[in-house]
Coordinates of C-alpha atoms and ligand atoms in Angstrom, one line a residue:
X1448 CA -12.6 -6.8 -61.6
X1449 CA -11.7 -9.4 -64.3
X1450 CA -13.2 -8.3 -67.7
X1451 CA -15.1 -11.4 -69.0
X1452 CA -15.6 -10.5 -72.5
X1453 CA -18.8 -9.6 -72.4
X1454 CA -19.5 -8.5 -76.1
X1455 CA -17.8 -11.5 -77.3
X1456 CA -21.0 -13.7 -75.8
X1457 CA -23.5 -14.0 -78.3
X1458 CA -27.3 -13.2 -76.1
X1459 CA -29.9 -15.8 -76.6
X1460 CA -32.9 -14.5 -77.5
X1461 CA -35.5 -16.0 -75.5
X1462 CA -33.2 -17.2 -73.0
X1463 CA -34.3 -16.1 -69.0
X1464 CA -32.1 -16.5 -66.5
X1465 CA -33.7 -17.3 -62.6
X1466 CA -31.6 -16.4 -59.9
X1467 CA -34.4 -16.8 -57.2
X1468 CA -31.0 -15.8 -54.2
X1469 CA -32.0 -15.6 -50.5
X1470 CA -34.4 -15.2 -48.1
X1471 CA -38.1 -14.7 -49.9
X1472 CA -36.0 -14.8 -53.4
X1473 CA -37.1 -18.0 -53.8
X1474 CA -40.5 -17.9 -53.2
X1475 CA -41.3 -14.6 -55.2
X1476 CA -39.4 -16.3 -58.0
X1477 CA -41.1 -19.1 -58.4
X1478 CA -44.4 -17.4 -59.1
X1479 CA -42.8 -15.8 -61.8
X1480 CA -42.0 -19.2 -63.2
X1481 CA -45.4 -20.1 -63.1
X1482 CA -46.0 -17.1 -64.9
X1483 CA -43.7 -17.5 -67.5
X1484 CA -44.9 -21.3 -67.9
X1485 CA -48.3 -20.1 -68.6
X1486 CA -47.3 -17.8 -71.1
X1487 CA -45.0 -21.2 -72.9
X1488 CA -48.0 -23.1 -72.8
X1489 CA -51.0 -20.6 -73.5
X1490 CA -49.5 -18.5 -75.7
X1491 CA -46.9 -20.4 -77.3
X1492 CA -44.3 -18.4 -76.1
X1493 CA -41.1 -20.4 -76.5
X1494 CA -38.9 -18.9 -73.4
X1495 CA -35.9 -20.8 -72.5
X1496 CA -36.0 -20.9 -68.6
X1497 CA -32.4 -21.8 -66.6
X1498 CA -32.5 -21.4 -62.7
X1499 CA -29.1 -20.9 -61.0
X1500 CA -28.2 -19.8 -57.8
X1501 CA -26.3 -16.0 -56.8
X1502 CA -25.8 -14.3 -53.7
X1503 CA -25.2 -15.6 -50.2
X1504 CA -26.6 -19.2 -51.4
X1505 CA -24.0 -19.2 -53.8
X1506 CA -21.9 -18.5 -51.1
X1507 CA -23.0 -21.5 -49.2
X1508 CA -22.7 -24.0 -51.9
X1509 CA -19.4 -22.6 -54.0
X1510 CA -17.8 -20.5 -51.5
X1511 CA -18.1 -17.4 -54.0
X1512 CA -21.3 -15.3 -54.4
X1513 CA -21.4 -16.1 -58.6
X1514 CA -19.3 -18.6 -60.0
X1515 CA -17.8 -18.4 -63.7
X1516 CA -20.4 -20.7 -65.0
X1517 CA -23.3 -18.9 -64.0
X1518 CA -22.0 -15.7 -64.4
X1519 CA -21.7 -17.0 -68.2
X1520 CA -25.2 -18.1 -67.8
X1521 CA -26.0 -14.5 -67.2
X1522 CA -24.1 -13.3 -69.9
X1523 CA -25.9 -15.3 -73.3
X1524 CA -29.6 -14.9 -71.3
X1525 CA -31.9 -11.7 -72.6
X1526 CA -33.4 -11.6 -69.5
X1527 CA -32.6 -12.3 -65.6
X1528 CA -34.7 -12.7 -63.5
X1529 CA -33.3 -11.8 -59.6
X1530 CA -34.8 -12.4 -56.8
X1531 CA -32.8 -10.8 -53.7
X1532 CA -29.3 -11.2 -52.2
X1533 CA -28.4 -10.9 -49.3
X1534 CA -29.3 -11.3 -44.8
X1535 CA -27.5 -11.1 -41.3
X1536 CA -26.3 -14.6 -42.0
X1537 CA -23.4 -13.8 -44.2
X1538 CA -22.9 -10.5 -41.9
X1539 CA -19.6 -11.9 -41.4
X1540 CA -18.4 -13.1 -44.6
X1541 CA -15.1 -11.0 -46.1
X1542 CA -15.9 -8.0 -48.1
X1543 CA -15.2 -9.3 -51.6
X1544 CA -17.2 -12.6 -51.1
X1545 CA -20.8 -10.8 -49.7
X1546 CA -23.9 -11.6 -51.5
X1547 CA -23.9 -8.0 -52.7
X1548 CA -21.3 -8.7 -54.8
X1549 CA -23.2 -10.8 -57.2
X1550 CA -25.4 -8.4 -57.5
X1551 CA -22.8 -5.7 -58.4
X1552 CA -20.6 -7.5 -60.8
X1553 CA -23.6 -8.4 -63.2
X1554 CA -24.5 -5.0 -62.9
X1555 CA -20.9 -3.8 -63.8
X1556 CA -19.4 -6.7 -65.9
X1557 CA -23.3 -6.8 -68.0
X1558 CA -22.9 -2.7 -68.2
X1559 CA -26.8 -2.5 -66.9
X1560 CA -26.0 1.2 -66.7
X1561 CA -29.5 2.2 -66.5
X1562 CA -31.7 1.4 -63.6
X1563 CA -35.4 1.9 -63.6
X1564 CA -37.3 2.5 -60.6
X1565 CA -41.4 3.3 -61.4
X1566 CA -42.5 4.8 -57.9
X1567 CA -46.5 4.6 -58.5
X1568 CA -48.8 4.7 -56.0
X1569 CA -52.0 2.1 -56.9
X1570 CA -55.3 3.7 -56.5
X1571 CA -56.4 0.4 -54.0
X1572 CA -53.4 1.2 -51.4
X1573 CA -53.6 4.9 -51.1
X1574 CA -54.0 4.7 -48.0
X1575 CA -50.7 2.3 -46.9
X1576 CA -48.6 5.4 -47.2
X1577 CA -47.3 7.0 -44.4
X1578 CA -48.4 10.4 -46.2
X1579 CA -51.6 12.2 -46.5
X1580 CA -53.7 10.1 -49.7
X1581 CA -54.1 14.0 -51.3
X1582 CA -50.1 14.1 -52.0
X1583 CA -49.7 10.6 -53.2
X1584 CA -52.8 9.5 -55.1
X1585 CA -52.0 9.3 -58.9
X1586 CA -48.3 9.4 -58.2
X1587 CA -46.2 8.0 -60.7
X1588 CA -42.9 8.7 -60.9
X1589 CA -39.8 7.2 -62.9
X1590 CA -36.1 7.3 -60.9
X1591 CA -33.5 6.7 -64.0
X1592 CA -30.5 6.0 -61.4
X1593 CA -27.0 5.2 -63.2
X1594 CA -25.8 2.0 -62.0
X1595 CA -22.1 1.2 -63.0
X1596 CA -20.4 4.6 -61.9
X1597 CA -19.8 6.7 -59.5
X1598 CA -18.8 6.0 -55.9
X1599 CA -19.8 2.6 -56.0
X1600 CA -17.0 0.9 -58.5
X1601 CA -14.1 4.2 -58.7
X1602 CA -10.7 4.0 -58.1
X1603 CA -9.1 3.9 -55.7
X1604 CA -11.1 2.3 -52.6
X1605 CA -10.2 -0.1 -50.2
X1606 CA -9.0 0.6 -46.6
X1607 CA -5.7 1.5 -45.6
X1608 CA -3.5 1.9 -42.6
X1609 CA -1.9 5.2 -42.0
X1610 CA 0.2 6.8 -39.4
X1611 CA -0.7 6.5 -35.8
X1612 CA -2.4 3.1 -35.7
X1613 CA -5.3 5.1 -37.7
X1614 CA -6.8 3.4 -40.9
X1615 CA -8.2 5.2 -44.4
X1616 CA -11.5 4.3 -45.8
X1617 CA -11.5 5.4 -49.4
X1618 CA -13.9 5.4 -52.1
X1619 CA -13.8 7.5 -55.5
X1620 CA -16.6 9.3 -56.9
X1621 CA -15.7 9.4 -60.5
X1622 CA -18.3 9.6 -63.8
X1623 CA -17.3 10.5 -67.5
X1624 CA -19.2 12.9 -70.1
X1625 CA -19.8 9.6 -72.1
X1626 CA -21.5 7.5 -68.9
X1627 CA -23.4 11.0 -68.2
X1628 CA -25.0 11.5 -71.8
X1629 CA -25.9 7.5 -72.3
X1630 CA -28.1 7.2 -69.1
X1631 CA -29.5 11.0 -69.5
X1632 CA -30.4 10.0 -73.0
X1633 CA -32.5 6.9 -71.6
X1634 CA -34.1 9.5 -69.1
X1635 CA -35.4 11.7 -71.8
X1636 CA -36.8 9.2 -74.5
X1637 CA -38.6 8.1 -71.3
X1638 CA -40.1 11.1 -70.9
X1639 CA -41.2 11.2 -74.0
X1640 CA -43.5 8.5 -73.4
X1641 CA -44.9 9.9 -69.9
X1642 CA -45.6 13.6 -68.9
X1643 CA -42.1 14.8 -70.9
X1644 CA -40.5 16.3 -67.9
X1645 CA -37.4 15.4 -66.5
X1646 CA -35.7 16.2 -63.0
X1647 CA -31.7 15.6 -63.1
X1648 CA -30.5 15.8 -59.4
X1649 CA -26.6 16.0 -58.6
X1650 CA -24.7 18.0 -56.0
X1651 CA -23.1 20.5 -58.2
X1652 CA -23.1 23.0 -55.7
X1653 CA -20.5 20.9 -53.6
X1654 CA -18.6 18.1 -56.2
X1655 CA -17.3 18.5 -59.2
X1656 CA -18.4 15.1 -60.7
X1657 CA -21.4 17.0 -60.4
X1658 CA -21.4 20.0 -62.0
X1659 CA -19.8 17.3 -64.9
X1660 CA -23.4 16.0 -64.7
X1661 CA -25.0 19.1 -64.9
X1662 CA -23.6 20.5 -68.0
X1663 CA -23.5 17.1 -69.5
X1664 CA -27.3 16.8 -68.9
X1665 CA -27.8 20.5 -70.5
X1666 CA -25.8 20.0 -73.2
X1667 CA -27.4 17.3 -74.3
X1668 CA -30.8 18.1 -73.8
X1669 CA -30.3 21.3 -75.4
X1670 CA -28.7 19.5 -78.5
X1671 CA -31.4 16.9 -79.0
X1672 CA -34.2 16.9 -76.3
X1673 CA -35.1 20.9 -76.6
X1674 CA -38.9 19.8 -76.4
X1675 CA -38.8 18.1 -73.3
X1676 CA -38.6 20.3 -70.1
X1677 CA -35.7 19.8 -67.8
X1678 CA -35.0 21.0 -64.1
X1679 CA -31.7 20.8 -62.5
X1680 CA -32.0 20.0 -58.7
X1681 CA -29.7 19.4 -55.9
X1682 CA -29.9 16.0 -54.7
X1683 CA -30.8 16.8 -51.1
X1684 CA -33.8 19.6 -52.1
X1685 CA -34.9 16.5 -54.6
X1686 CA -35.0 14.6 -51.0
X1687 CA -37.0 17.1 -49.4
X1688 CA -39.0 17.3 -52.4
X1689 CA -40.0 14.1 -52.6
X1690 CA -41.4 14.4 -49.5
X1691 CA -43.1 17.8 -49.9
X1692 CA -44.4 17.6 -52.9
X1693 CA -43.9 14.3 -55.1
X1694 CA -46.0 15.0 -57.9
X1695 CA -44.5 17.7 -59.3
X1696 CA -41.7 14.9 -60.4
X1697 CA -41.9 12.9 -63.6
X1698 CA -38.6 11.1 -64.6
X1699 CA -35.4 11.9 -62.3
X1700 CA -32.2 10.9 -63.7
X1701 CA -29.3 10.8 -61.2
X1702 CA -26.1 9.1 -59.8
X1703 CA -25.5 5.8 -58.6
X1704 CA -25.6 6.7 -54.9
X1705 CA -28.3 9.7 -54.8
X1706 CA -30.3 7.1 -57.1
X1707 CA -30.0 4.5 -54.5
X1708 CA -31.3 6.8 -51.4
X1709 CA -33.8 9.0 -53.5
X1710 CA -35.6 5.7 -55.0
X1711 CA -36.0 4.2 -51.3
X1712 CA -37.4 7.2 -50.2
X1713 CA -39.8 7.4 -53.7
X1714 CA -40.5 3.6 -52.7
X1715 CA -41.9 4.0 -49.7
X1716 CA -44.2 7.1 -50.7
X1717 CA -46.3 4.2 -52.3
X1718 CA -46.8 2.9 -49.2
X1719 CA -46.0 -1.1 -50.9
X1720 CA -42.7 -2.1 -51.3
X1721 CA -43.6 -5.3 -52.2
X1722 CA -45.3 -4.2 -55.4
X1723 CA -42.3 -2.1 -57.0
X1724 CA -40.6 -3.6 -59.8
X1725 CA -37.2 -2.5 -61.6
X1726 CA -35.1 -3.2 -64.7
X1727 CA -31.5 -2.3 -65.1
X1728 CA -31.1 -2.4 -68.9
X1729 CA -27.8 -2.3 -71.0
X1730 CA -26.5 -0.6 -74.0
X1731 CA -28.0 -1.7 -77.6
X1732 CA -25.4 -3.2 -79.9
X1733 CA -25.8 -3.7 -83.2
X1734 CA -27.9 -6.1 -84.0
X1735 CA -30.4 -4.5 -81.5
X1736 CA -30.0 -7.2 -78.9
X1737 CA -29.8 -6.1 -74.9
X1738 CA -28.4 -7.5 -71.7
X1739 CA -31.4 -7.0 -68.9
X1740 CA -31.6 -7.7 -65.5
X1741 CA -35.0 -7.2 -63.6
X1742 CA -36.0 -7.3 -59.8
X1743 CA -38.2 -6.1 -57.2
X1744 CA -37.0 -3.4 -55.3
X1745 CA -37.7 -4.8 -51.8
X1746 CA -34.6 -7.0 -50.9
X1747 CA -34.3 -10.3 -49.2
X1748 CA -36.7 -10.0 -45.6
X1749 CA -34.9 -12.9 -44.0
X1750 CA -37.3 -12.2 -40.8
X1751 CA -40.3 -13.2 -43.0
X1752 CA -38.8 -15.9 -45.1
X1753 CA -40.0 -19.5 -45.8
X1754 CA -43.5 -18.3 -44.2
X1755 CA -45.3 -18.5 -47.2
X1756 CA -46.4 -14.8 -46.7
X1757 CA -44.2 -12.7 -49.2
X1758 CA -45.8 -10.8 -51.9
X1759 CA -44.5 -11.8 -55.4
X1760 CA -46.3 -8.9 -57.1
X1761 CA -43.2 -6.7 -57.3
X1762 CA -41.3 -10.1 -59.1
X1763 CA -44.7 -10.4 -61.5
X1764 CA -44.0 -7.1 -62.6
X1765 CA -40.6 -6.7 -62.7
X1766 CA -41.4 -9.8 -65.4
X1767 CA -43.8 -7.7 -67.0
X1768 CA -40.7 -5.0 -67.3
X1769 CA -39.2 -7.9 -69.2
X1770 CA -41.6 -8.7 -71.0
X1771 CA -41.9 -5.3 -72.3
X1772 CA -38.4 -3.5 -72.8
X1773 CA -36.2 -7.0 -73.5
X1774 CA -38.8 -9.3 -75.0
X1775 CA -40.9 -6.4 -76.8
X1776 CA -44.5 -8.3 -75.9
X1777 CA -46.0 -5.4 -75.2
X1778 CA -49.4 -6.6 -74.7
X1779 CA -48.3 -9.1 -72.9
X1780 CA -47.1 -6.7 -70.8
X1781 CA -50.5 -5.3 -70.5
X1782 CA -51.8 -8.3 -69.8
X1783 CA -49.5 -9.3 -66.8
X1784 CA -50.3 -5.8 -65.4
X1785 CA -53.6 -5.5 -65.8
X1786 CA -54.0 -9.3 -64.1
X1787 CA -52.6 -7.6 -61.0
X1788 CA -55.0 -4.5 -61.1
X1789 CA -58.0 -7.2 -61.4
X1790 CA -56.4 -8.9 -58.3
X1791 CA -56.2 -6.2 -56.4
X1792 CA -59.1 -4.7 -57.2
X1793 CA -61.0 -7.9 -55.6
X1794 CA -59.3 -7.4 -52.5
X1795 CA -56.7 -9.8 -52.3
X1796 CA -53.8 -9.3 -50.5
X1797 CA -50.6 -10.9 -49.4
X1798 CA -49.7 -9.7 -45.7
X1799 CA -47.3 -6.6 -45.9
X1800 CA -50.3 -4.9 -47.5
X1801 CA -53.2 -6.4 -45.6
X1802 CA -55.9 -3.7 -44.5
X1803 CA -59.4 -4.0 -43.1
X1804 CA -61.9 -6.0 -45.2
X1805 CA -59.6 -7.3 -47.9
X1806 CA -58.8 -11.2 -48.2
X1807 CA -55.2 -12.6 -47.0
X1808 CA -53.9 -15.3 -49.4
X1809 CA -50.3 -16.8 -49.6
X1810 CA -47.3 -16.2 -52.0
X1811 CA -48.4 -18.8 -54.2
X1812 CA -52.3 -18.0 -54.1
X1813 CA -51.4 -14.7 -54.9
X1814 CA -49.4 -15.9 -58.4
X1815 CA -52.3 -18.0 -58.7
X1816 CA -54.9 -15.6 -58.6
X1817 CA -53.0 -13.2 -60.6
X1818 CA -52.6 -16.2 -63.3
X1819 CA -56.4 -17.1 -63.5
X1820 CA -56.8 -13.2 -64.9
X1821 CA -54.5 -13.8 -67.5
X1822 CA -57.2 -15.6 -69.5
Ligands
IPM1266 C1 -30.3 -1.6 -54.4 C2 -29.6 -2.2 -53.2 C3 -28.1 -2.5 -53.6 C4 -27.5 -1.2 -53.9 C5 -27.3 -3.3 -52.6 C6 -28.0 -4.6 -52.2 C7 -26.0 -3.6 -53.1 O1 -29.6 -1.3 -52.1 O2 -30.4 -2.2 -55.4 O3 -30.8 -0.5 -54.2 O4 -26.9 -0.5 -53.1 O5 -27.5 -0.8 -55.1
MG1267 MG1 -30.9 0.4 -52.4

């Protein structure tokens, strides 16, 4: 991957960055524009908002799944705002040029190295888990997964041809003491701020790269975190564990790949996919400014797309995300969120969360809704 100079750009403060994607992208994304419109004109909030396209319409239009000039756009904006890449249409397209791709090279080439994904489960959908409402009512947990490392970007991959007609596929798990200790750190000044417990999950018993993360974790908790209380756990118990007994988890720091499978799995303990937001946040530098990305965790649901029926409340939130670790409007924040409890409390829904007696109402009457609480 080409380095683009990244620190060289200068980040614009107030400068959001759409990229609505595919399938339901679109029409999650533009009730966060909505969203951030109100806030421009009832609060005199002066955001800068750019729309651009990334992912498989990208592909469509340029051929590539982020061209230079919107990757630039990405680059000098404090916060993007991503819808979902992705679908079966571009099943076919050649590895390098997949709608995934977009994804992973702002991810890589921004160094959003720490991805957070809040698993809560809200009181008013207890019961749209698949588990009993005793083990997930009041669960609230935060997966810190590390997003530029690991298995997903090491050296070397690719697949090769070796003797007897076979091929090689090959992928590298590598991670360094420095890319350990920077997300770890994130996970425990987290902590701090919620129930100061943190569960950092590896397979040390098996790799390595993880037994690195083990000791790197330990060390620095034992160096500057002594007063918060960490557990080591192997990533396949921390599975089971999830499952068994979730609320005994607080914040889990892990790997790229374990934090990939172990934050679907704490998704769907919530029962609501389409209410989960995340953030993938960069480093500092020195004049304090940050490269964010933010997102809902559910991806692109091409079967349901263009219907009008997809529920924007994990985009609202992912905003509110923004609004509170890049923009620091931290009551705005509060706000946002608390327009969604309000809504949901009355018993709207959008359709992946419908249940008996509540109200169905569209994408956009769902923004809207949530919008005439923000008063
Ligand atoms: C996620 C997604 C991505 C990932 C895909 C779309 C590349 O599953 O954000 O969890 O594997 O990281
Ligand atoms: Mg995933």
């Amino acid at each position: 991957m080409k380095n683009h100079g990244s620190s060289m750009i200068k980040v614009k403060k107030r400068k959001i960055l759409l990229l609505p994607g595919d399938g339901i992208g679109p029409e999650v994304i533009s009730e966060v524009k909505k969203i951030i419109n109100w806030f421009n004109d009832k609060r005199s909030l002066d955001f800068e908002i750019d729309e651009d396209l990334a992912g498989g319409c990208s592909y469509d239009k340029h051929g590539t799944p982020i061209t230079d000039e919107v990757f630039y756009k990405a680059l000098e904006s404090a916060v993007i705002m991503l819808g979902a890449v992705g679908g079966p249409k571009w099943d076919g397209v050649e590895f390098s040029k997949k709608p995934e791709r977009a994804l992973l090279k702002l991810r890589k080439e921004l160094k959003l190295f720490a991805n957070l994904r809040p698993a809560i489960c809200f009181k008013q959908l207890v019961d749209a888990s698949t588990l009993k409402p005793e083990i997930v009512s009041g669960l609230d947990i935060m997966i810190v997964r590390e997003l530029t490392g690991g298995i997903y970007f090491g050296e070397p991959r690719g697949i090769k041809p070796i003797e007897n007609g076979e091929r090689k596929g090959i992928n590298t798990h590598i991670y360094t003491s420095s890319e350990i200790i920077r997300v770890a750190r994130i996970a425990f000044d987290l902590a701090k701020k919620r129930s100061n417990k943190v569960t950092s999950c590896e397979k040390s018993n098996v790799m390595e790269a993880g037994q690195l993360w083990k000791e790197e974790v330990q060390s620095l908790h034992d160096k500057e975190y002594k007063d918060v209380e960490l557990k080591h756990m192997l990533a396949d118990n921390c599975s089971m564990q999830l499952l068994r007994n979730p609320k005994q988890f607080d914040v889990i720091v892990t790997d790229n790949l374990f934090g990939d499978m172990l934050s679907d799995q704490a998704s769907m303990l919530t029962g609501s996919l389409g209410l989960l937001p995340s953030a993938s946040l960069g480093a500092k530098n020195k004049d304090g400014e940050m490269r964010a990305m933010y997102e809902p965790i559910h991806g692109s649901a091409p079967d349901i797309a263009g219907k009008g029926i997809a529920n924007p409340i994990a985009s609202i939130l992912s905003f509110a995300m923004a609004l509170r670790y890049s923009l620091e409007l931290d009551k705005e924040a509060d706000t946002l969120e608390k327009a969604v409890q309000i809504v949901l409390n009355e018993g709207l829904r959008t359709k992946d969360i419908l249940s008996k007696g509540a109200k169905e109402v569209s994408t956009s009457e769902m923004g809207d809704a949530i919008i005439s609480k923000l008063q």
